[in-house]
Amino acid sequence: MFETLSIHSVIHVAVVLLFPPLLLGAVNRTKAKFGGRQGQPILQTYYDLAKLLRKESVFSETTTWVFRFGPVVGLATAFVASLIVPMGHASAPLSFAGDVILFAYVLALGRFFTMAAALDTGSAFEGMGAAREATFACLAEPVLFLGLLVLSRISGSLQMSGLLGDSVAGGWATSAAPLLLIAISWFVVLLVENCRIPFDDPNTHLELTMIHEVMVLDHSGPALGLIMYGAALKLFVFAGMIINLVLPFGTGSTLVDWLVFLLGTLLVAVIVGTVESVIARLKMAEIPKLLIGAGVVSLFAVILLLSYS
Amino acid sequence: MNGTELILWGIACSALSGVPALFLSAKSRAGQAISVVLNAVGCGLGLAGVWSFFANGPLPVVRFPSPVAGFNFTVAVDGLSAFFLVPVLLVGGLASIYGLQYWPQDKGMPNARRLSFFLGLMTAAMALLVVAGDGLLFLFGWETMAVSALFLVAVEDHIAETRKAAWLYIAASHFATLSGFGVFALLYSQTGSFEFSTLPNVTSTAAIFMAVLGLFGFGTKAGLMPMHIWLPGAHAAAPSHVSAVMSGVMIKMGVYGVFRTASFFPEIPLSWGLVTLAVGTVSAILGVAFAIGQHDIKRLLAYHSIENIGIIVMGLGLALIGRATGRSEWVLLGICGALLHVWNHALFKSLLFFGAGSVIHSMGTRELDVMGGLGRRMPATATCFLIGAVAICGLPPLNGFVSELMIYLGLFKTIQAEPASLASAAAFAAPGLALVGALAVACFVKVYGIVFLGAGRSEEAAHAHESGLAMTGPMFVLAGCCVLIGVAPLLFAAPLEQAATTWAAAESGTSADISGLSLASLAPLVPVSIIAAILIGLLVVGTAVLLRRVRTSPSSLTWDCGYAAPSARMQYTSSSFAQWLVDLFAWALWPRVHPPKVDTLFPEDTCFESHVDDTVLNKAVRPATRFFAWLFGLSRYLQQGSLQAYLLYILVIVVGLLIWRPGG
Amino acid sequence: MSELLLDPGLVVALLINFYILTVTRLKQVVYGVALQGVLLGLLYPVAHAGFLPRGEPHSLETVTTLRLIGLTVAIVVIKGWIIPRFLMKAMRIADVRSRLTSTVGIVPPLLMGGFGTAAAIVFSRSLPLAGGHASHLLIPSALATVVCGFLMLSTRREALGQVLGYIVLENGIFIFGLLLVEAVPIMVELGIVLDLFVGVFVMGIIFNHVSRAFPEASIEHLSSLKE
């Protein structure tokens, strides 16, 4: 299952540890440009993390160990998930038959504890955020799995590294329509899983309308830093999956492949920023419709693939 | 003494475990202690027998004459029986230990002697049922189990609701028993013997009837979706450790019946597999959807049993599809996933019911919305419940993940089949299972968060107390088993393969041969352990680093967006947490909402209520029974009470008989 | 070339079906329907060229080519400009609500549309079709579009929603028509367009009357006309 400790694995882990906060910076920069502002430095997230890790934490009297455990689980699970997704046109460090399911479930484990930590504060706002997160996850999960089904049929593999590997390039030649539909649906999943507009707007002044951000209201100091880094990591992982899907072509050179991959994820971040700038947040009641719509589209993709290739 | 004899002695010991107490005073602590010890010893003997089966291979078959002249009872322990015996004996024994503090005889709990007696009897009956090698002994065990469970559900028979639940249970249970009679009568008609064997052909009407009766009759006992009506009420009404046994083990006897019936057929038509898979998927999705709408903790857990039985049946459906299409990989992954989920569900569901019992014991209510903050006051219960909750959601690194992973792998393999065929449709169950997983996460975050986290919502919650060792001990054992299976699944591959081979080894014509395959080569059992190790390592290191690095400033209130005087009643309740999902599934759940009426300028205090009742029971079964009651009520017009009228009836019938000439 | 374009075009048409079933703002639905109409209009010459015998794609006579261009333009203009304009005008005149509402919610019809599409694809594989047709998505997308139109018709409360559903249904029939372009002359093609036009016209009249008789253009009020 484990690649021998190749140069790829080292780069993979290093990138996962260092690169993700840049994406948040890219998103913010894009939004600033659209708003006609200068915008914060692109490295701002790194400064924020460094500052948060030095700060002290306040814990509410209501909370128990679950509250402190939540951010750790959230980050650890996102980290394990990031080791499963192939990057830079090479196999991921953790790769075995069935790791696709582990990918989804390990993220669910993180979600479980993030939501439990939110409920631990006893705040109605955070309970509300947890309820919304739970609901939208229920709608996003089938979309993810329908996409995995398409890729697994195209590649004949059950490993993430196989699913999102070379076979995708061949897949674009034989069954482009399903792959395109899946890429679109996964982008919707990316937006909802990472709490982006049109699903969630962390920047509003009203906690009542938030999803993810309201769940972590009570965290502070290093714990908040872990959550922020975890969020960046999650965005990076999903962006990586989409880049593997739409740019599955290798050049043969490790360095170039990695550059293409990282620039690709930055591009995804820019697209996310653009979407956030040009679209308004949906009404809460409209969100399930969009997610179910994405589900129907990916169901259609699976049917199309099964029937016509 | 060989293994079979050990098991039989164990069964006898458990069956009679409650008898001595019947001769002692109703408030005798010693009486209960004796019955617990006897039952535990019986279960221990049985487990020793199972161990000898797994360690040393097949056990001798024992036959002895049955009360029905000319027929023998056969006791034959094969891989499948041994596999099902483990949860029966483990949970049965632990439940009776748990009862020592949960339902103490000397504290004047109602009908405590009866409870001990029937708990032992039911454990023995279930053990007998799974080791039975023929239909007669199977039915003997089955009916003993069903009737014992009736008395266990009705322990608190002074409560009207409990009596109602018990009646509904026994009605449904007898439907299952009747189907069981049908299955074995048909088996006899086809093979000339009640002993379990393979049918000569699969296309005969009798074989099809047998399959239908097997799936729907035994499915009633198992709690598959349209036939689940008895399950929530009975589980909620019974004492918690009885619910644990019923949910953890008794409904698995229905699953065992379905598995056994499926093994009688030499080959399986594809349509049977697809139907089974579809029934399982529907059951899983709707079971968890109904669970989310509940705010009675035990009803909620009961609906989760429906969900998990659905997952088990999905695995079975996949295995049947594999047999129909000759894909041995699908068979092995499907059946091993289903079987392991039988164990897993027995472990975590009993654990959760024990935990719920511990909470109920301390709170005196099953209502979720008055609990809260119990995690501080009941740390052991909270920890065990958390392990059970994570396990039932199928999350790594616990046991639920391993069994669901196998089923997922099998389902993903169906879509890779070349060329795409009808069997590939099975793959659509995979997103369904993903939906079930996400819904289960939502539901158990809700339960755990509402019960154990936050601030207490009532006086009782503020003064809750931790349960004693007799109650927490069994929970820790079960939680340990959950972790063990999740962290080292490879240890259990051998018994799984053995049971799977037994199941699939029908004298197969075209059916897939799985004996050459090894589970470890198909499912990533070793990587699962490694991932579990990585995950646990990361968590430990992360927590340690965070705790060391964090300097805590004086703790304060929850920030709560600046609101300075939050009260515990302002927290999100279970109903509000679930509202979105209940609305999304409103087409199936039919939630009932009673909004407050405000018609004056200065309204009085008012209340809002919403609840999710069982749609099948209320919208289908109740109206149907009411219709039949009305229909048969019509015959009352004949009952006029006057002698002349009765004489007239006699005359009419005599004349009628004179005129009617059969066959003439 | 044409075969490469036809299937993706139909896939997009099917996606527009889902879009129409999802959105509730009347304007968006009208745009969606118009877009679908234009797309189908553009697919018409594609389908025409696609079914001609291979090897002689350039041997179209001038008259045929002109007819092809003329019809395409006609279809695109009618479906993409006249009908949407008509609907928009009706919206303004009748002062209807800007959102469609549904009798059973938005999600169930959407899911049913998805399953209907799946069923259509599966079903059309079992049909005995001519060799050239089986490989295309024509039949399934025609069926699926008809199903989606029917779902719109049967679930939307407002009269305008019904008109739009009817147009989607007609689009489905139009896709069926694409199958026949090779064999059947202009009659069928014009018939399709006219059919559509008449349908809109009739619905428009009814709708105008409804709006005069009742303050809101909701067909639920029609039930009060029964005795």
mmCIF file with all atom_site columns, C-alpha atoms in Angstrom, chain B residues 530-615:
data_model
loop_
_atom_site.group_PDB
_atom_site.id
_atom_site.type_symbol
_atom_site.label_atom_id
_atom_site.label_alt_id
_atom_site.label_comp_id
_atom_site.label_asym_id
_atom_site.label_entity_id
_atom_site.label_seq_id
_atom_site.pdbx_PDB_ins_code
_atom_site.Cartn_x
_atom_site.Cartn_y
_atom_site.Cartn_z
_atom_site.occupancy
_atom_site.B_iso_or_equiv
_atom_site.pdbx_formal_charge
_atom_site.auth_seq_id
_atom_site.auth_comp_id
_atom_site.auth_asym_id
_atom_site.auth_atom_id
_atom_site.pdbx_PDB_model_num
ATOM 1  C CA . ILE B 1 530 ? -2.481  1.148  9.527  1.00 0.00 ? 530 ILE B CA 1
ATOM 2  C CA . ILE B 1 531 ? -4.855  4.038  8.893  1.00 0.00 ? 531 ILE B CA 1
ATOM 3  C CA . ALA B 1 532 ? -6.408  3.498  12.300 1.00 0.00 ? 532 ALA B CA 1
ATOM 4  C CA . ALA B 1 533 ? -2.944  3.630  13.834 1.00 0.00 ? 533 ALA B CA 1
ATOM 5  C CA . ILE B 1 534 ? -2.048  6.817  11.931 1.00 0.00 ? 534 ILE B CA 1
ATOM 6  C CA . LEU B 1 535 ? -5.316  8.438  12.891 1.00 0.00 ? 535 LEU B CA 1
ATOM 7  C CA . ILE B 1 536 ? -5.085  7.546  16.541 1.00 0.00 ? 536 ILE B CA 1
ATOM 8  C CA . GLY B 1 537 ? -1.434  8.585  16.588 1.00 0.00 ? 537 GLY B CA 1
ATOM 9  C CA . LEU B 1 538 ? -2.223  11.952 15.023 1.00 0.00 ? 538 LEU B CA 1
ATOM 10 C CA . LEU B 1 539 ? -5.039  12.523 17.472 1.00 0.00 ? 539 LEU B CA 1
ATOM 11 C CA . VAL B 1 540 ? -2.948  11.659 20.493 1.00 0.00 ? 540 VAL B CA 1
ATOM 12 C CA . VAL B 1 541 ? 0.001   13.777 19.361 1.00 0.00 ? 541 VAL B CA 1
ATOM 13 C CA . GLY B 1 542 ? -2.238  16.633 18.304 1.00 0.00 ? 542 GLY B CA 1
ATOM 14 C CA . THR B 1 543 ? -4.135  16.683 21.564 1.00 0.00 ? 543 THR B CA 1
ATOM 15 C CA . ALA B 1 544 ? -0.946  16.471 23.599 1.00 0.00 ? 544 ALA B CA 1
ATOM 16 C CA . VAL B 1 545 ? 0.707   19.298 21.678 1.00 0.00 ? 545 VAL B CA 1
ATOM 17 C CA . LEU B 1 546 ? -2.378  21.457 21.835 1.00 0.00 ? 546 LEU B CA 1
ATOM 18 C CA . LEU B 1 547 ? -2.824  20.915 25.549 1.00 0.00 ? 547 LEU B CA 1
ATOM 19 C CA . ARG B 1 548 ? 0.803   21.730 26.221 1.00 0.00 ? 548 ARG B CA 1
ATOM 20 C CA . ARG B 1 549 ? 0.888   24.772 24.001 1.00 0.00 ? 549 ARG B CA 1
ATOM 21 C CA . VAL B 1 550 ? -2.381  26.297 25.045 1.00 0.00 ? 550 VAL B CA 1
ATOM 22 C CA . ARG B 1 551 ? -2.238  28.867 27.740 1.00 0.00 ? 551 ARG B CA 1
ATOM 23 C CA . THR B 1 552 ? -5.745  29.244 28.988 1.00 0.00 ? 552 THR B CA 1
ATOM 24 C CA . SER B 1 553 ? -7.084  32.528 30.117 1.00 0.00 ? 553 SER B CA 1
ATOM 25 C CA . PRO B 1 554 ? -9.722  32.412 32.842 1.00 0.00 ? 554 PRO B CA 1
ATOM 26 C CA . SER B 1 555 ? -12.704 30.560 31.516 1.00 0.00 ? 555 SER B CA 1
ATOM 27 C CA . SER B 1 556 ? -15.912 32.405 30.890 1.00 0.00 ? 556 SER B CA 1
ATOM 28 C CA . LEU B 1 557 ? -19.378 31.995 29.491 1.00 0.00 ? 557 LEU B CA 1
ATOM 29 C CA . THR B 1 558 ? -19.978 30.858 25.980 1.00 0.00 ? 558 THR B CA 1
ATOM 30 C CA . TRP B 1 559 ? -19.610 33.897 23.776 1.00 0.00 ? 559 TRP B CA 1
ATOM 31 C CA . ASP B 1 560 ? -22.952 33.349 22.045 1.00 0.00 ? 560 ASP B CA 1
ATOM 32 C CA . CYS B 1 561 ? -22.667 36.434 19.879 1.00 0.00 ? 561 CYS B CA 1
ATOM 33 C CA . GLY B 1 562 ? -22.395 38.660 22.866 1.00 0.00 ? 562 GLY B CA 1
ATOM 34 C CA . TYR B 1 563 ? -25.580 37.598 24.564 1.00 0.00 ? 563 TYR B CA 1
ATOM 35 C CA . ALA B 1 564 ? -24.704 37.666 28.230 1.00 0.00 ? 564 ALA B CA 1
ATOM 36 C CA . ALA B 1 565 ? -27.544 35.809 29.914 1.00 0.00 ? 565 ALA B CA 1
ATOM 37 C CA . PRO B 1 566 ? -28.143 32.623 27.995 1.00 0.00 ? 566 PRO B CA 1
ATOM 38 C CA . SER B 1 567 ? -30.317 30.032 29.654 1.00 0.00 ? 567 SER B CA 1
ATOM 39 C CA . ALA B 1 568 ? -30.057 26.327 29.068 1.00 0.00 ? 568 ALA B CA 1
ATOM 40 C CA . ARG B 1 569 ? -33.472 26.270 27.434 1.00 0.00 ? 569 ARG B CA 1
ATOM 41 C CA . MET B 1 570 ? -32.151 28.500 24.652 1.00 0.00 ? 570 MET B CA 1
ATOM 42 C CA . GLN B 1 571 ? -29.902 25.769 23.330 1.00 0.00 ? 571 GLN B CA 1
ATOM 43 C CA . TYR B 1 572 ? -30.728 24.065 20.097 1.00 0.00 ? 572 TYR B CA 1
ATOM 44 C CA . THR B 1 573 ? -33.019 21.130 20.848 1.00 0.00 ? 573 THR B CA 1
ATOM 45 C CA . SER B 1 574 ? -33.102 17.791 19.113 1.00 0.00 ? 574 SER B CA 1
ATOM 46 C CA . SER B 1 575 ? -36.203 18.772 17.190 1.00 0.00 ? 575 SER B CA 1
ATOM 47 C CA . SER B 1 576 ? -34.682 22.004 15.938 1.00 0.00 ? 576 SER B CA 1
ATOM 48 C CA . PHE B 1 577 ? -31.479 20.214 15.006 1.00 0.00 ? 577 PHE B CA 1
ATOM 49 C CA . ALA B 1 578 ? -33.437 17.708 12.975 1.00 0.00 ? 578 ALA B CA 1
ATOM 50 C CA . GLN B 1 579 ? -35.918 20.094 11.423 1.00 0.00 ? 579 GLN B CA 1
ATOM 51 C CA . TRP B 1 580 ? -34.168 20.623 8.078  1.00 0.00 ? 580 TRP B CA 1
ATOM 52 C CA . LEU B 1 581 ? -33.722 16.938 7.469  1.00 0.00 ? 581 LEU B CA 1
ATOM 53 C CA . VAL B 1 582 ? -37.217 16.107 8.613  1.00 0.00 ? 582 VAL B CA 1
ATOM 54 C CA . ASP B 1 583 ? -38.513 18.668 6.143  1.00 0.00 ? 583 ASP B CA 1
ATOM 55 C CA . LEU B 1 584 ? -36.454 17.169 3.360  1.00 0.00 ? 584 LEU B CA 1
ATOM 56 C CA . PHE B 1 585 ? -37.919 13.754 4.080  1.00 0.00 ? 585 PHE B CA 1
ATOM 57 C CA . ALA B 1 586 ? -41.407 15.066 4.813  1.00 0.00 ? 586 ALA B CA 1
ATOM 58 C CA . TRP B 1 587 ? -42.799 13.028 1.922  1.00 0.00 ? 587 TRP B CA 1
ATOM 59 C CA . ALA B 1 588 ? -42.034 9.866  3.875  1.00 0.00 ? 588 ALA B CA 1
ATOM 60 C CA . LEU B 1 589 ? -42.128 11.003 7.487  1.00 0.00 ? 589 LEU B CA 1
ATOM 61 C CA . TRP B 1 590 ? -45.321 13.071 7.483  1.00 0.00 ? 590 TRP B CA 1
ATOM 62 C CA . PRO B 1 591 ? -44.183 15.113 10.473 1.00 0.00 ? 591 PRO B CA 1
ATOM 63 C CA . ARG B 1 592 ? -47.011 16.457 12.598 1.00 0.00 ? 592 ARG B CA 1
ATOM 64 C CA . VAL B 1 593 ? -46.642 20.007 13.847 1.00 0.00 ? 593 VAL B CA 1
ATOM 65 C CA . HIS B 1 594 ? -48.883 21.656 16.402 1.00 0.00 ? 594 HIS B CA 1
ATOM 66 C CA . PRO B 1 595 ? -48.062 25.354 16.243 1.00 0.00 ? 595 PRO B CA 1
ATOM 67 C CA . PRO B 1 596 ? -49.223 27.606 19.044 1.00 0.00 ? 596 PRO B CA 1
ATOM 68 C CA . LYS B 1 597 ? -52.344 29.624 18.413 1.00 0.00 ? 597 LYS B CA 1
ATOM 69 C CA . VAL B 1 598 ? -51.870 33.320 18.990 1.00 0.00 ? 598 VAL B CA 1
ATOM 70 C CA . ASP B 1 599 ? -55.107 35.260 18.674 1.00 0.00 ? 599 ASP B CA 1
ATOM 71 C CA . THR B 1 600 ? -54.863 38.054 21.187 1.00 0.00 ? 600 THR B CA 1
ATOM 72 C CA . LEU B 1 601 ? -52.569 41.007 21.495 1.00 0.00 ? 601 LEU B CA 1
ATOM 73 C CA . PHE B 1 602 ? -51.006 39.719 24.692 1.00 0.00 ? 602 PHE B CA 1
ATOM 74 C CA . PRO B 1 603 ? -50.940 35.955 24.355 1.00 0.00 ? 603 PRO B CA 1
ATOM 75 C CA . GLU B 1 604 ? -50.546 33.645 27.311 1.00 0.00 ? 604 GLU B CA 1
ATOM 76 C CA . ASP B 1 605 ? -47.589 31.282 27.612 1.00 0.00 ? 605 ASP B CA 1
ATOM 77 C CA . THR B 1 606 ? -47.946 28.750 24.895 1.00 0.00 ? 606 THR B CA 1
ATOM 78 C CA . CYS B 1 607 ? -46.157 25.732 23.530 1.00 0.00 ? 607 CYS B CA 1
ATOM 79 C CA . PHE B 1 608 ? -45.095 24.276 20.252 1.00 0.00 ? 608 PHE B CA 1
ATOM 80 C CA . GLU B 1 609 ? -44.969 20.583 19.525 1.00 0.00 ? 609 GLU B CA 1
ATOM 81 C CA . SER B 1 610 ? -43.844 18.481 16.610 1.00 0.00 ? 610 SER B CA 1
ATOM 82 C CA . HIS B 1 611 ? -43.475 14.760 16.275 1.00 0.00 ? 611 HIS B CA 1
ATOM 83 C CA . VAL B 1 612 ? -42.800 12.108 13.689 1.00 0.00 ? 612 VAL B CA 1
ATOM 84 C CA . ASP B 1 613 ? -45.007 9.067  13.989 1.00 0.00 ? 613 ASP B CA 1
ATOM 85 C CA . ASP B 1 614 ? -44.638 5.839  12.133 1.00 0.00 ? 614 ASP B CA 1
ATOM 86 C CA . THR B 1 615 ? -46.119 6.400  8.699  1.00 0.00 ? 615 THR B CA 1
#
